[in-house]
Amino acid sequence: MSAILERLFEAWESAGRQGMPIDYATREELEDLERAAVKYASMSEAELQMIAYGRIAGSDEGLSLARFIRRLLGLD
């Protein structure tokens, strides 16, 4: 998921920040993002916090999500 989001932000920035990053997604990317949204929507707050802090053993998903959030907020 983070690779898709990074690609969308790169495409958006390359286009002079016209529209929104999601405007640059392919149909397949939109479907992948939808699946991820459904997955995250069904998680408890505690599970989401663990992912955000990268504390799920054997997963870099939390680290990628945290990196994306930092980038989105302009902290990276």
PDB file of N, CA and C in Angstrom:
ATOM      1  N   MET A   1       0.811  -1.180   0.000  1.00  0.00           N
ATOM      2  CA  MET A   1       0.000   0.000   0.000  1.00  0.00           C
ATOM      3  C   MET A   1       0.865   1.259   0.000  1.00  0.00           C
ATOM      4  N   SER A   2       1.923   1.246   0.767  1.00  0.00           N
ATOM      5  CA  SER A   2       2.768   2.445   0.818  1.00  0.00           C
ATOM      6  C   SER A   2       3.397   2.742  -0.534  1.00  0.00           C
ATOM      7  N   ALA A   3       3.704   1.705  -1.310  1.00  0.00           N
ATOM      8  CA  ALA A   3       4.276   1.933  -2.641  1.00  0.00           C
ATOM      9  C   ALA A   3       3.274   2.649  -3.540  1.00  0.00           C
ATOM     10  N   ILE A   4       2.009   2.269  -3.445  1.00  0.00           N
ATOM     11  CA  ILE A   4       0.969   2.932  -4.240  1.00  0.00           C
ATOM     12  C   ILE A   4       0.864   4.394  -3.822  1.00  0.00           C
ATOM     13  N   LEU A   5       0.804   4.626  -2.522  1.00  0.00           N
ATOM     14  CA  LEU A   5       0.657   5.995  -2.027  1.00  0.00           C
ATOM     15  C   LEU A   5       1.849   6.860  -2.413  1.00  0.00           C
ATOM     16  N   GLU A   6       3.030   6.297  -2.332  1.00  0.00           N
ATOM     17  CA  GLU A   6       4.219   7.055  -2.732  1.00  0.00           C
ATOM     18  C   GLU A   6       4.172   7.389  -4.218  1.00  0.00           C
ATOM     19  N   ARG A   7       3.759   6.421  -5.055  1.00  0.00           N
ATOM     20  CA  ARG A   7       3.660   6.669  -6.489  1.00  0.00           C
ATOM     21  C   ARG A   7       2.638   7.757  -6.780  1.00  0.00           C
ATOM     22  N   LEU A   8       1.498   7.712  -6.082  1.00  0.00           N
ATOM     23  CA  LEU A   8       0.463   8.719  -6.302  1.00  0.00           C
ATOM     24  C   LEU A   8       0.957  10.117  -5.937  1.00  0.00           C
ATOM     25  N   PHE A   9       1.665  10.214  -4.806  1.00  0.00           N
ATOM     26  CA  PHE A   9       2.178  11.518  -4.404  1.00  0.00           C
ATOM     27  C   PHE A   9       3.251  12.011  -5.369  1.00  0.00           C
ATOM     28  N   GLU A  10       4.076  11.113  -5.885  1.00  0.00           N
ATOM     29  CA  GLU A  10       5.095  11.519  -6.861  1.00  0.00           C
ATOM     30  C   GLU A  10       4.443  12.021  -8.145  1.00  0.00           C
ATOM     31  N   ALA A  11       3.410  11.297  -8.611  1.00  0.00           N
ATOM     32  CA  ALA A  11       2.707  11.706  -9.828  1.00  0.00           C
ATOM     33  C   ALA A  11       2.009  13.047  -9.622  1.00  0.00           C
ATOM     34  N   TRP A  12       1.409  13.215  -8.468  1.00  0.00           N
ATOM     35  CA  TRP A  12       0.713  14.457  -8.127  1.00  0.00           C
ATOM     36  C   TRP A  12       1.689  15.633  -8.080  1.00  0.00           C
ATOM     37  N   GLU A  13       2.843  15.419  -7.425  1.00  0.00           N
ATOM     38  CA  GLU A  13       3.847  16.476  -7.342  1.00  0.00           C
ATOM     39  C   GLU A  13       4.416  16.798  -8.721  1.00  0.00           C
ATOM     40  N   SER A  14       4.624  15.768  -9.545  1.00  0.00           N
ATOM     41  CA  SER A  14       5.145  15.983 -10.904  1.00  0.00           C
ATOM     42  C   SER A  14       4.172  16.785 -11.764  1.00  0.00           C
ATOM     43  N   ALA A  15       2.889  16.666 -11.447  1.00  0.00           N
ATOM     44  CA  ALA A  15       1.859  17.382 -12.202  1.00  0.00           C
ATOM     45  C   ALA A  15       1.565  18.755 -11.603  1.00  0.00           C
ATOM     46  N   GLY A  16       2.445  19.221 -10.747  1.00  0.00           N
ATOM     47  CA  GLY A  16       2.265  20.539 -10.155  1.00  0.00           C
ATOM     48  C   GLY A  16       1.175  20.592  -9.105  1.00  0.00           C
ATOM     49  N   ARG A  17       0.927  19.454  -8.470  1.00  0.00           N
ATOM     50  CA  ARG A  17      -0.089  19.341  -7.408  1.00  0.00           C
ATOM     51  C   ARG A  17      -1.479  19.733  -7.889  1.00  0.00           C
ATOM     52  N   GLN A  18      -1.766  19.384  -9.122  1.00  0.00           N
ATOM     53  CA  GLN A  18      -3.096  19.636  -9.668  1.00  0.00           C
ATOM     54  C   GLN A  18      -4.031  18.518  -9.244  1.00  0.00           C
ATOM     55  N   GLY A  19      -5.227  18.869  -8.814  1.00  0.00           N
ATOM     56  CA  GLY A  19      -6.191  17.877  -8.360  1.00  0.00           C
ATOM     57  C   GLY A  19      -5.779  17.304  -7.023  1.00  0.00           C
ATOM     58  N   MET A  20      -6.029  16.014  -6.869  1.00  0.00           N
ATOM     59  CA  MET A  20      -5.675  15.305  -5.641  1.00  0.00           C
ATOM     60  C   MET A  20      -4.843  14.084  -6.018  1.00  0.00           C
ATOM     61  N   PRO A  21      -3.987  13.602  -5.110  1.00  0.00           N
ATOM     62  CA  PRO A  21      -3.163  12.435  -5.440  1.00  0.00           C
ATOM     63  C   PRO A  21      -3.975  11.235  -5.947  1.00  0.00           C
ATOM     64  N   ILE A  22      -5.152  11.031  -5.402  1.00  0.00           N
ATOM     65  CA  ILE A  22      -5.967   9.874  -5.797  1.00  0.00           C
ATOM     66  C   ILE A  22      -6.374   9.957  -7.275  1.00  0.00           C
ATOM     67  N   ASP A  23      -6.375  11.165  -7.833  1.00  0.00           N
ATOM     68  CA  ASP A  23      -6.724  11.343  -9.248  1.00  0.00           C
ATOM     69  C   ASP A  23      -5.751  10.613 -10.170  1.00  0.00           C
ATOM     70  N   TYR A  24      -4.567  10.289  -9.692  1.00  0.00           N
ATOM     71  CA  TYR A  24      -3.520   9.682 -10.515  1.00  0.00           C
ATOM     72  C   TYR A  24      -3.453   8.157 -10.362  1.00  0.00           C
ATOM     73  N   ALA A  25      -4.421   7.588  -9.640  1.00  0.00           N
ATOM     74  CA  ALA A  25      -4.435   6.140  -9.405  1.00  0.00           C
ATOM     75  C   ALA A  25      -5.023   5.391 -10.593  1.00  0.00           C
ATOM     76  N   THR A  26      -4.461   4.207 -10.842  1.00  0.00           N
ATOM     77  CA  THR A  26      -5.039   3.320 -11.846  1.00  0.00           C
ATOM     78  C   THR A  26      -6.222   2.585 -11.205  1.00  0.00           C
ATOM     79  N   ARG A  27      -7.013   1.942 -12.029  1.00  0.00           N
ATOM     80  CA  ARG A  27      -8.156   1.158 -11.516  1.00  0.00           C
ATOM     81  C   ARG A  27      -7.668   0.094 -10.528  1.00  0.00           C
ATOM     82  N   GLU A  28      -6.584  -0.591 -10.872  1.00  0.00           N
ATOM     83  CA  GLU A  28      -6.029  -1.631 -10.007  1.00  0.00           C
ATOM     84  C   GLU A  28      -5.575  -1.044  -8.665  1.00  0.00           C
ATOM     85  N   GLU A  29      -4.934   0.099  -8.711  1.00  0.00           N
ATOM     86  CA  GLU A  29      -4.488   0.751  -7.473  1.00  0.00           C
ATOM     87  C   GLU A  29      -5.679   1.153  -6.608  1.00  0.00           C
ATOM     88  N   LEU A  30      -6.742   1.660  -7.253  1.00  0.00           N
ATOM     89  CA  LEU A  30      -7.939   2.020  -6.505  1.00  0.00           C
ATOM     90  C   LEU A  30      -8.548   0.790  -5.822  1.00  0.00           C
ATOM     91  N   GLU A  31      -8.545  -0.328  -6.532  1.00  0.00           N
ATOM     92  CA  GLU A  31      -9.076  -1.566  -5.951  1.00  0.00           C
ATOM     93  C   GLU A  31      -8.211  -2.021  -4.774  1.00  0.00           C
ATOM     94  N   ASP A  32      -6.890  -1.915  -4.913  1.00  0.00           N
ATOM     95  CA  ASP A  32      -5.988  -2.277  -3.811  1.00  0.00           C
ATOM     96  C   ASP A  32      -6.207  -1.372  -2.601  1.00  0.00           C
ATOM     97  N   LEU A  33      -6.360  -0.077  -2.850  1.00  0.00           N
ATOM     98  CA  LEU A  33      -6.600   0.867  -1.759  1.00  0.00           C
ATOM     99  C   LEU A  33      -7.947   0.596  -1.087  1.00  0.00           C
ATOM    100  N   GLU A  34      -8.938   0.213  -1.885  1.00  0.00           N
ATOM    101  CA  GLU A  34     -10.247  -0.115  -1.309  1.00  0.00           C
ATOM    102  C   GLU A  34     -10.147  -1.334  -0.395  1.00  0.00           C
ATOM    103  N   ARG A  35      -9.427  -2.361  -0.849  1.00  0.00           N
ATOM    104  CA  ARG A  35      -9.249  -3.562  -0.011  1.00  0.00           C
ATOM    105  C   ARG A  35      -8.550  -3.207   1.299  1.00  0.00           C
ATOM    106  N   ALA A  36      -7.540  -2.360   1.220  1.00  0.00           N
ATOM    107  CA  ALA A  36      -6.825  -1.945   2.426  1.00  0.00           C
ATOM    108  C   ALA A  36      -7.746  -1.157   3.348  1.00  0.00           C
ATOM    109  N   ALA A  37      -8.563  -0.282   2.790  1.00  0.00           N
ATOM    110  CA  ALA A  37      -9.482   0.518   3.601  1.00  0.00           C
ATOM    111  C   ALA A  37     -10.478  -0.378   4.327  1.00  0.00           C
ATOM    112  N   VAL A  38     -10.990  -1.381   3.642  1.00  0.00           N
ATOM    113  CA  VAL A  38     -11.929  -2.319   4.266  1.00  0.00           C
ATOM    114  C   VAL A  38     -11.225  -3.078   5.388  1.00  0.00           C
ATOM    115  N   LYS A  39     -10.004  -3.498   5.134  1.00  0.00           N
ATOM    116  CA  LYS A  39      -9.222  -4.219   6.147  1.00  0.00           C
ATOM    117  C   LYS A  39      -9.014  -3.358   7.389  1.00  0.00           C
ATOM    118  N   TYR A  40      -8.564  -2.127   7.189  1.00  0.00           N
ATOM    119  CA  TYR A  40      -8.290  -1.247   8.326  1.00  0.00           C
ATOM    120  C   TYR A  40      -9.561  -0.827   9.044  1.00  0.00           C
ATOM    121  N   ALA A  41     -10.656  -0.680   8.307  1.00  0.00           N
ATOM    122  CA  ALA A  41     -11.928  -0.277   8.925  1.00  0.00           C
ATOM    123  C   ALA A  41     -12.448  -1.340   9.890  1.00  0.00           C
ATOM    124  N   SER A  42     -12.064  -2.603   9.658  1.00  0.00           N
ATOM    125  CA  SER A  42     -12.556  -3.677  10.516  1.00  0.00           C
ATOM    126  C   SER A  42     -11.655  -3.922  11.729  1.00  0.00           C
ATOM    127  N   MET A  43     -10.544  -3.209  11.840  1.00  0.00           N
ATOM    128  CA  MET A  43      -9.611  -3.404  12.946  1.00  0.00           C
ATOM    129  C   MET A  43     -10.017  -2.572  14.156  1.00  0.00           C
ATOM    130  N   SER A  44      -9.619  -3.060  15.312  1.00  0.00           N
ATOM    131  CA  SER A  44      -9.867  -2.306  16.541  1.00  0.00           C
ATOM    132  C   SER A  44      -8.889  -1.130  16.622  1.00  0.00           C
ATOM    133  N   GLU A  45      -9.193  -0.209  17.493  1.00  0.00           N
ATOM    134  CA  GLU A  45      -8.298   0.941  17.682  1.00  0.00           C
ATOM    135  C   GLU A  45      -6.924   0.479  18.153  1.00  0.00           C
ATOM    136  N   ALA A  46      -6.887  -0.517  19.023  1.00  0.00           N
ATOM    137  CA  ALA A  46      -5.601  -1.025  19.526  1.00  0.00           C
ATOM    138  C   ALA A  46      -4.767  -1.621  18.393  1.00  0.00           C
ATOM    139  N   GLU A  47      -5.414  -2.384  17.494  1.00  0.00           N
ATOM    140  CA  GLU A  47      -4.686  -2.969  16.359  1.00  0.00           C
ATOM    141  C   GLU A  47      -4.140  -1.871  15.448  1.00  0.00           C
ATOM    142  N   LEU A  48      -4.935  -0.853  15.208  1.00  0.00           N
ATOM    143  CA  LEU A  48      -4.491   0.256  14.361  1.00  0.00           C
ATOM    144  C   LEU A  48      -3.326   1.009  14.992  1.00  0.00           C
ATOM    145  N   GLN A  49      -3.370   1.181  16.304  1.00  0.00           N
ATOM    146  CA  GLN A  49      -2.265   1.849  16.986  1.00  0.00           C
ATOM    147  C   GLN A  49      -0.992   1.020  16.888  1.00  0.00           C
ATOM    148  N   MET A  50      -1.121  -0.298  17.000  1.00  0.00           N
ATOM    149  CA  MET A  50       0.061  -1.160  16.888  1.00  0.00           C
ATOM    150  C   MET A  50       0.660  -1.061  15.488  1.00  0.00           C
ATOM    151  N   ILE A  51      -0.186  -1.010  14.479  1.00  0.00           N
ATOM    152  CA  ILE A  51       0.313  -0.875  13.110  1.00  0.00           C
ATOM    153  C   ILE A  51       0.991   0.482  12.936  1.00  0.00           C
ATOM    154  N   ALA A  52       0.345   1.536  13.423  1.00  0.00           N
ATOM    155  CA  ALA A  52       0.896   2.879  13.271  1.00  0.00           C
ATOM    156  C   ALA A  52       2.260   3.016  13.933  1.00  0.00           C
ATOM    157  N   TYR A  53       2.472   2.300  15.003  1.00  0.00           N
ATOM    158  CA  TYR A  53       3.757   2.365  15.703  1.00  0.00           C
ATOM    159  C   TYR A  53       4.716   1.264  15.275  1.00  0.00           C
ATOM    160  N   GLY A  54       4.316   0.444  14.302  1.00  0.00           N
ATOM    161  CA  GLY A  54       5.198  -0.578  13.763  1.00  0.00           C
ATOM    162  C   GLY A  54       5.536  -1.678  14.739  1.00  0.00           C
ATOM    163  N   ARG A  55       4.579  -2.039  15.594  1.00  0.00           N
ATOM    164  CA  ARG A  55       4.878  -3.013  16.634  1.00  0.00           C
ATOM    165  C   ARG A  55       4.311  -4.391  16.372  1.00  0.00           C
ATOM    166  N   ILE A  56       3.860  -4.666  15.166  1.00  0.00           N
ATOM    167  CA  ILE A  56       3.393  -6.010  14.850  1.00  0.00           C
ATOM    168  C   ILE A  56       4.606  -6.822  14.418  1.00  0.00           C
ATOM    169  N   ALA A  57       4.894  -7.864  15.139  1.00  0.00           N
ATOM    170  CA  ALA A  57       6.101  -8.672  14.887  1.00  0.00           C
ATOM    171  C   ALA A  57       6.113  -9.203  13.462  1.00  0.00           C
ATOM    172  N   GLY A  58       7.264  -9.099  12.851  1.00  0.00           N
ATOM    173  CA  GLY A  58       7.455  -9.649  11.509  1.00  0.00           C
ATOM    174  C   GLY A  58       6.795  -8.832  10.409  1.00  0.00           C
ATOM    175  N   SER A  59       6.406  -7.602  10.679  1.00  0.00           N
ATOM    176  CA  SER A  59       5.745  -6.805   9.666  1.00  0.00           C
ATOM    177  C   SER A  59       6.388  -5.432   9.568  1.00  0.00           C
ATOM    178  N   ASP A  60       6.596  -4.975   8.339  1.00  0.00           N
ATOM    179  CA  ASP A  60       7.076  -3.604   8.161  1.00  0.00           C
ATOM    180  C   ASP A  60       5.924  -2.696   7.762  1.00  0.00           C
ATOM    181  N   GLU A  61       4.704  -3.254   7.794  1.00  0.00           N
ATOM    182  CA  GLU A  61       3.530  -2.490   7.405  1.00  0.00           C
ATOM    183  C   GLU A  61       3.372  -1.239   8.260  1.00  0.00           C
ATOM    184  N   GLY A  62       3.557  -1.385   9.561  1.00  0.00           N
ATOM    185  CA  GLY A  62       3.422  -0.243  10.453  1.00  0.00           C
ATOM    186  C   GLY A  62       4.456   0.820  10.174  1.00  0.00           C
ATOM    187  N   LEU A  63       5.655   0.395   9.887  1.00  0.00           N
ATOM    188  CA  LEU A  63       6.715   1.356   9.598  1.00  0.00           C
ATOM    189  C   LEU A  63       6.408   2.118   8.315  1.00  0.00           C
ATOM    190  N   SER A  64       5.889   1.417   7.307  1.00  0.00           N
ATOM    191  CA  SER A  64       5.550   2.074   6.049  1.00  0.00           C
ATOM    192  C   SER A  64       4.409   3.048   6.246  1.00  0.00           C
ATOM    193  N   LEU A  65       3.396   2.637   6.999  1.00  0.00           N
ATOM    194  CA  LEU A  65       2.267   3.509   7.249  1.00  0.00           C
ATOM    195  C   LEU A  65       2.700   4.731   8.047  1.00  0.00           C
ATOM    196  N   ALA A  66       3.525   4.513   9.047  1.00  0.00           N
ATOM    197  CA  ALA A  66       4.016   5.627   9.859  1.00  0.00           C
ATOM    198  C   ALA A  66       4.846   6.584   9.004  1.00  0.00           C
ATOM    199  N   ARG A  67       5.673   6.047   8.121  1.00  0.00           N
ATOM    200  CA  ARG A  67       6.483   6.879   7.228  1.00  0.00           C
ATOM    201  C   ARG A  67       5.581   7.701   6.302  1.00  0.00           C
ATOM    202  N   PHE A  68       4.517   7.061   5.781  1.00  0.00           N
ATOM    203  CA  PHE A  68       3.583   7.771   4.912  1.00  0.00           C
ATOM    204  C   PHE A  68       2.899   8.909   5.667  1.00  0.00           C
ATOM    205  N   ILE A  69       2.466   8.652   6.887  1.00  0.00           N
ATOM    206  CA  ILE A  69       1.787   9.676   7.678  1.00  0.00           C
ATOM    207  C   ILE A  69       2.733  10.840   7.954  1.00  0.00           C
ATOM    208  N   ARG A  70       3.988  10.533   8.297  1.00  0.00           N
ATOM    209  CA  ARG A  70       4.966  11.601   8.524  1.00  0.00           C
ATOM    210  C   ARG A  70       5.161  12.431   7.250  1.00  0.00           C
ATOM    211  N   ARG A  71       5.229  11.758   6.114  1.00  0.00           N
ATOM    212  CA  ARG A  71       5.405  12.474   4.845  1.00  0.00           C
ATOM    213  C   ARG A  71       4.186  13.329   4.541  1.00  0.00           C
ATOM    214  N   LEU A  72       3.006  12.779   4.786  1.00  0.00           N
ATOM    215  CA  LEU A  72       1.768  13.511   4.548  1.00  0.00           C
ATOM    216  C   LEU A  72       1.707  14.782   5.397  1.00  0.00           C
ATOM    217  N   LEU A  73       2.194  14.679   6.612  1.00  0.00           N
ATOM    218  CA  LEU A  73       2.181  15.823   7.525  1.00  0.00           C
ATOM    219  C   LEU A  73       3.380  16.751   7.320  1.00  0.00           C
ATOM    220  N   GLY A  74       4.270  16.400   6.399  1.00  0.00           N
ATOM    221  CA  GLY A  74       5.431  17.230   6.110  1.00  0.00           C
ATOM    222  C   GLY A  74       6.521  17.117   7.169  1.00  0.00           C
ATOM    223  N   LEU A  75       6.554  15.983   7.888  1.00  0.00           N
ATOM    224  CA  LEU A  75       7.543  15.802   8.932  1.00  0.00           C
ATOM    225  C   LEU A  75       8.790  15.085   8.438  1.00  0.00           C
ATOM    226  N   ASP A  76       8.751  14.521   7.241  1.00  0.00           N
ATOM    227  CA  ASP A  76       9.927  13.841   6.665  1.00  0.00           C
ATOM    228  C   ASP A  76      10.661  14.756   5.733  1.00  0.00           C
TER     229      ASP A  76
END
